[in-house]
Amino acid sequence: MKRALNSSSSVPNAASDEINPAPAVAFIGKKVLVGVEASDDAGEVLEAAVEQMANEHRADLVIVYVEPLLDARDIFDPQGIDRQADPVAELELSFPQLSGRIRRVTGEPVMAICAAAAEEKADLILIGSSFRRRRFLGTSGSRIARFASCPVRAVDEKRAG
Amino acid sequence: MTGRLGGPNGTATARRTVPTVDGPEELTDSRLNRAAAAGRAAVDNLEAFYSRPIGWWALLVTLAYLAYGGGAVMFWVHALVRGEAGPAISDLAHWLLDSTLGFLALGPAVFVLLPVALWAVRRLKDGRIGVRSTGFVVLVGTVFGVVTIPGPALHNLLAGAGTPLAEMAERILGRDPAVAARNLHAVDHSAWSESVVQLVVGVPVYLVAAALALLTVRRAAGARRRRLSPRELIGRQR
């Protein structure tokens, strides 16, 4: 399941339009915030990125799991929510050696991740490819890049595969 | 969260603190900020509701039940029981035409109504699913019934017997002699009377339709969950 982080792509950012693949040493001691959306289908890619960032790049990780404001399953499939595995617990189980923290927040993903990055004084935000999907008002990834106070990198599921 | 999040040129802020109101300019700024934040939150909620396929399926199924199921009952009440005149086309074609128009015209309203109803029932103190489901059905059915109050009056105005639209429908779909004969004995009802009937009969009908739609989506979601393997389930629910 390991995939090279170098195969990820960057979301244009005001501070740096393109993040060049950085050498491992660049992230030592840096704080990397990994944004995971409840509807994120790039979980495996993110897991690989987390593993590489934590184990190989030795970055200080903060994983932010964003639960949506409104979930249609609340009313249309409540049993589906009850039976859903807790993704945060899964991440903890997948990476018992993880030297980072996992934060669970509820809210609009873009602002929740940007706020967490600002609070944590993150050096880099890592997001999954689902953030690059176009929604009503543009992609979440481009909006994160617009509002974030640090560079943003989107892990591309297809290119990483 | 009130902290400033530096954006391009250092001007973008995520959510700004509402400033103290001292003068007209700041008042305007404050109101604009609040309005912008409220609008943004509304769009965020819509996005969140429709971020999963089940949100879209719920919309389609609910609209179908309301427009075609509820539409069938209301057609029976208005055209057959009350004998209101309409285009001289077959009853089946008439119901399909009216229901399809209702499906399309009321789609945007239901698109907004479902997330708003969910947002409202999530604020109920009683978090039991039965209570929330009842509240959801009552909200959706009642609001839909109220929204369709002008429906019969508009229908008669635009597509009642003798109107250009009715004649066009007869040309395209074919004239039904039995319905044409029935139209000769059609009863004229006031717009007020038709609106009252639409409300009194429509709300209970749409309550049932909304409940059936909710149960249908739940059953379909349950059946789909049972078909998926545990691994697929975890992957899709993430």
PDB file of N, CA, C and O in Angstrom, chain B residues 90-126:
ATOM      1  N   SER B  90     -56.340  11.734 -22.329  1.00  0.00           N
ATOM      2  CA  SER B  90     -56.652  10.610 -21.442  1.00  0.00           C
ATOM      3  C   SER B  90     -56.187  10.912 -20.025  1.00  0.00           C
ATOM      4  O   SER B  90     -55.243  11.687 -19.807  1.00  0.00           O
ATOM      5  N   ASP B  91     -56.868  10.298 -19.057  1.00  0.00           N
ATOM      6  CA  ASP B  91     -56.527  10.548 -17.650  1.00  0.00           C
ATOM      7  C   ASP B  91     -55.081  10.157 -17.350  1.00  0.00           C
ATOM      8  O   ASP B  91     -54.380  10.837 -16.588  1.00  0.00           O
ATOM      9  N   LEU B  92     -54.636   9.053 -17.956  1.00  0.00           N
ATOM     10  CA  LEU B  92     -53.261   8.595 -17.719  1.00  0.00           C
ATOM     11  C   LEU B  92     -52.257   9.632 -18.229  1.00  0.00           C
ATOM     12  O   LEU B  92     -51.308  10.004 -17.524  1.00  0.00           O
ATOM     13  N   ALA B  93     -52.499  10.111 -19.465  1.00  0.00           N
ATOM     14  CA  ALA B  93     -51.593  11.115 -20.042  1.00  0.00           C
ATOM     15  C   ALA B  93     -51.637  12.400 -19.227  1.00  0.00           C
ATOM     16  O   ALA B  93     -50.607  13.051 -19.007  1.00  0.00           O
ATOM     17  N   HIS B  94     -52.835  12.767 -18.778  1.00  0.00           N
ATOM     18  CA  HIS B  94     -53.008  13.991 -17.992  1.00  0.00           C
ATOM     19  C   HIS B  94     -52.221  13.899 -16.681  1.00  0.00           C
ATOM     20  O   HIS B  94     -51.486  14.822 -16.303  1.00  0.00           O
ATOM     21  N   TRP B  95     -52.369  12.766 -16.006  1.00  0.00           N
ATOM     22  CA  TRP B  95     -51.642  12.579 -14.727  1.00  0.00           C
ATOM     23  C   TRP B  95     -50.124  12.600 -14.971  1.00  0.00           C
ATOM     24  O   TRP B  95     -49.386  13.256 -14.234  1.00  0.00           O
ATOM     25  N   LEU B  96     -49.694  11.888 -16.020  1.00  0.00           N
ATOM     26  CA  LEU B  96     -48.253  11.843 -16.301  1.00  0.00           C
ATOM     27  C   LEU B  96     -47.708  13.229 -16.628  1.00  0.00           C
ATOM     28  O   LEU B  96     -46.626  13.615 -16.160  1.00  0.00           O
ATOM     29  N   LEU B  97     -48.466  13.968 -17.421  1.00  0.00           N
ATOM     30  CA  LEU B  97     -48.041  15.312 -17.827  1.00  0.00           C
ATOM     31  C   LEU B  97     -47.959  16.241 -16.613  1.00  0.00           C
ATOM     32  O   LEU B  97     -46.929  16.895 -16.381  1.00  0.00           O
ATOM     33  N   ASP B  98     -49.032  16.265 -15.834  1.00  0.00           N
ATOM     34  CA  ASP B  98     -49.052  17.150 -14.658  1.00  0.00           C
ATOM     35  C   ASP B  98     -47.963  16.759 -13.655  1.00  0.00           C
ATOM     36  O   ASP B  98     -47.274  17.604 -13.085  1.00  0.00           O
ATOM     37  N   SER B  99     -47.806  15.445 -13.430  1.00  0.00           N
ATOM     38  CA  SER B  99     -46.825  14.987 -12.448  1.00  0.00           C
ATOM     39  C   SER B  99     -45.400  15.283 -12.900  1.00  0.00           C
ATOM     40  O   SER B  99     -44.538  15.654 -12.096  1.00  0.00           O
ATOM     41  N   THR B 100     -45.153  15.114 -14.204  1.00  0.00           N
ATOM     42  CA  THR B 100     -43.804  15.395 -14.709  1.00  0.00           C
ATOM     43  C   THR B 100     -43.490  16.887 -14.594  1.00  0.00           C
ATOM     44  O   THR B 100     -42.373  17.266 -14.220  1.00  0.00           O
ATOM     45  N   LEU B 101     -44.491  17.704 -14.918  1.00  0.00           N
ATOM     46  CA  LEU B 101     -44.276  19.154 -14.760  1.00  0.00           C
ATOM     47  C   LEU B 101     -44.033  19.501 -13.294  1.00  0.00           C
ATOM     48  O   LEU B 101     -43.178  20.323 -12.973  1.00  0.00           O
ATOM     49  N   GLY B 102     -44.798  18.856 -12.414  1.00  0.00           N
ATOM     50  CA  GLY B 102     -44.607  19.079 -10.975  1.00  0.00           C
ATOM     51  C   GLY B 102     -43.240  18.605 -10.515  1.00  0.00           C
ATOM     52  O   GLY B 102     -42.565  19.274  -9.722  1.00  0.00           O
ATOM     53  N   PHE B 103     -42.808  17.470 -11.036  1.00  0.00           N
ATOM     54  CA  PHE B 103     -41.499  16.908 -10.693  1.00  0.00           C
ATOM     55  C   PHE B 103     -40.400  17.924 -11.039  1.00  0.00           C
ATOM     56  O   PHE B 103     -39.488  18.176 -10.236  1.00  0.00           O
ATOM     57  N   LEU B 104     -40.505  18.496 -12.238  1.00  0.00           N
ATOM     58  CA  LEU B 104     -39.465  19.433 -12.689  1.00  0.00           C
ATOM     59  C   LEU B 104     -39.585  20.781 -11.984  1.00  0.00           C
ATOM     60  O   LEU B 104     -38.583  21.345 -11.525  1.00  0.00           O
ATOM     61  N   ALA B 105     -40.802  21.273 -11.874  1.00  0.00           N
ATOM     62  CA  ALA B 105     -40.986  22.621 -11.317  1.00  0.00           C
ATOM     63  C   ALA B 105     -40.690  22.654  -9.816  1.00  0.00           C
ATOM     64  O   ALA B 105     -40.164  23.644  -9.306  1.00  0.00           O
ATOM     65  N   LEU B 106     -41.052  21.568  -9.126  1.00  0.00           N
ATOM     66  CA  LEU B 106     -40.872  21.568  -7.667  1.00  0.00           C
ATOM     67  C   LEU B 106     -39.552  20.933  -7.248  1.00  0.00           C
ATOM     68  O   LEU B 106     -39.241  20.888  -6.054  1.00  0.00           O
ATOM     69  N   GLY B 107     -38.785  20.462  -8.229  1.00  0.00           N
ATOM     70  CA  GLY B 107     -37.470  19.868  -7.914  1.00  0.00           C
ATOM     71  C   GLY B 107     -36.580  20.799  -7.104  1.00  0.00           C
ATOM     72  O   GLY B 107     -36.051  20.402  -6.056  1.00  0.00           O
ATOM     73  N   PRO B 108     -36.403  22.058  -7.534  1.00  0.00           N
ATOM     74  CA  PRO B 108     -35.545  22.965  -6.766  1.00  0.00           C
ATOM     75  C   PRO B 108     -36.030  23.167  -5.328  1.00  0.00           C
ATOM     76  O   PRO B 108     -35.224  23.278  -4.405  1.00  0.00           O
ATOM     77  N   ALA B 109     -37.363  23.214  -5.154  1.00  0.00           N
ATOM     78  CA  ALA B 109     -37.894  23.414  -3.803  1.00  0.00           C
ATOM     79  C   ALA B 109     -37.556  22.214  -2.912  1.00  0.00           C
ATOM     80  O   ALA B 109     -37.145  22.385  -1.754  1.00  0.00           O
ATOM     81  N   VAL B 110     -37.721  21.015  -3.443  1.00  0.00           N
ATOM     82  CA  VAL B 110     -37.439  19.823  -2.638  1.00  0.00           C
ATOM     83  C   VAL B 110     -35.922  19.671  -2.425  1.00  0.00           C
ATOM     84  O   VAL B 110     -35.479  19.203  -1.373  1.00  0.00           O
ATOM     85  N   PHE B 111     -35.152  20.109  -3.426  1.00  0.00           N
ATOM     86  CA  PHE B 111     -33.689  20.084  -3.311  1.00  0.00           C
ATOM     87  C   PHE B 111     -33.240  20.855  -2.063  1.00  0.00           C
ATOM     88  O   PHE B 111     -32.327  20.437  -1.343  1.00  0.00           O
ATOM     89  N   VAL B 112     -33.876  21.954  -1.801  1.00  0.00           N
ATOM     90  CA  VAL B 112     -33.542  22.760  -0.620  1.00  0.00           C
ATOM     91  C   VAL B 112     -34.269  22.234   0.616  1.00  0.00           C
ATOM     92  O   VAL B 112     -33.720  22.232   1.727  1.00  0.00           O
ATOM     93  N   LEU B 113     -35.494  21.765   0.411  1.00  0.00           N
ATOM     94  CA  LEU B 113     -36.342  21.359   1.539  1.00  0.00           C
ATOM     95  C   LEU B 113     -35.744  20.188   2.335  1.00  0.00           C
ATOM     96  O   LEU B 113     -35.780  20.201   3.572  1.00  0.00           O
ATOM     97  N   LEU B 114     -35.193  19.197   1.659  1.00  0.00           N
ATOM     98  CA  LEU B 114     -34.679  18.021   2.378  1.00  0.00           C
ATOM     99  C   LEU B 114     -33.545  18.392   3.347  1.00  0.00           C
ATOM    100  O   LEU B 114     -33.612  18.026   4.528  1.00  0.00           O
ATOM    101  N   PRO B 115     -32.502  19.106   2.912  1.00  0.00           N
ATOM    102  CA  PRO B 115     -31.458  19.490   3.878  1.00  0.00           C
ATOM    103  C   PRO B 115     -31.978  20.406   4.985  1.00  0.00           C
ATOM    104  O   PRO B 115     -31.558  20.281   6.135  1.00  0.00           O
ATOM    105  N   VAL B 116     -32.893  21.307   4.624  1.00  0.00           N
ATOM    106  CA  VAL B 116     -33.424  22.221   5.640  1.00  0.00           C
ATOM    107  C   VAL B 116     -34.198  21.425   6.690  1.00  0.00           C
ATOM    108  O   VAL B 116     -34.071  21.669   7.901  1.00  0.00           O
ATOM    109  N   ALA B 117     -34.998  20.455   6.245  1.00  0.00           N
ATOM    110  CA  ALA B 117     -35.775  19.637   7.191  1.00  0.00           C
ATOM    111  C   ALA B 117     -34.835  18.828   8.083  1.00  0.00           C
ATOM    112  O   ALA B 117     -35.065  18.714   9.292  1.00  0.00           O
ATOM    113  N   LEU B 118     -33.775  18.282   7.491  1.00  0.00           N
ATOM    114  CA  LEU B 118     -32.817  17.516   8.305  1.00  0.00           C
ATOM    115  C   LEU B 118     -32.132  18.432   9.314  1.00  0.00           C
ATOM    116  O   LEU B 118     -31.962  18.081  10.491  1.00  0.00           O
ATOM    117  N   TRP B 119     -31.742  19.610   8.830  1.00  0.00           N
ATOM    118  CA  TRP B 119     -31.105  20.598   9.718  1.00  0.00           C
ATOM    119  C   TRP B 119     -32.031  20.927  10.885  1.00  0.00           C
ATOM    120  O   TRP B 119     -31.590  21.029  12.037  1.00  0.00           O
ATOM    121  N   ALA B 120     -33.320  21.065  10.596  1.00  0.00           N
ATOM    122  CA  ALA B 120     -34.289  21.427  11.644  1.00  0.00           C
ATOM    123  C   ALA B 120     -34.467  20.282  12.643  1.00  0.00           C
ATOM    124  O   ALA B 120     -34.446  20.523  13.859  1.00  0.00           O
ATOM    125  N   VAL B 121     -34.628  19.049  12.154  1.00  0.00           N
ATOM    126  CA  VAL B 121     -34.898  17.952  13.107  1.00  0.00           C
ATOM    127  C   VAL B 121     -33.643  17.595  13.917  1.00  0.00           C
ATOM    128  O   VAL B 121     -33.763  17.027  15.003  1.00  0.00           O
ATOM    129  N   ARG B 122     -32.473  17.945  13.401  1.00  0.00           N
ATOM    130  CA  ARG B 122     -31.263  17.698  14.193  1.00  0.00           C
ATOM    131  C   ARG B 122     -31.196  18.604  15.411  1.00  0.00           C
ATOM    132  O   ARG B 122     -30.404  18.389  16.312  1.00  0.00           O
ATOM    133  N   ARG B 123     -32.004  19.642  15.391  1.00  0.00           N
ATOM    134  CA  ARG B 123     -32.030  20.549  16.536  1.00  0.00           C
ATOM    135  C   ARG B 123     -33.066  20.146  17.589  1.00  0.00           C
ATOM    136  O   ARG B 123     -33.203  20.820  18.607  1.00  0.00           O
ATOM    137  N   LEU B 124     -33.800  19.080  17.319  1.00  0.00           N
ATOM    138  CA  LEU B 124     -34.751  18.593  18.321  1.00  0.00           C
ATOM    139  C   LEU B 124     -33.990  18.068  19.527  1.00  0.00           C
ATOM    140  O   LEU B 124     -32.936  17.445  19.380  1.00  0.00           O
ATOM    141  N   LYS B 125     -34.542  18.337  20.710  1.00  0.00           N
ATOM    142  CA  LYS B 125     -33.867  17.857  21.921  1.00  0.00           C
ATOM    143  C   LYS B 125     -33.910  16.335  21.995  1.00  0.00           C
ATOM    144  O   LYS B 125     -32.977  15.695  22.470  1.00  0.00           O
ATOM    145  N   ASP B 126     -35.042  15.786  21.543  1.00  0.00           N
ATOM    146  CA  ASP B 126     -35.198  14.334  21.553  1.00  0.00           C
ATOM    147  C   ASP B 126     -34.483  13.761  20.322  1.00  0.00           C
ATOM    148  O   ASP B 126     -34.904  13.978  19.187  1.00  0.00           O
TER     149      ASP B 126
END
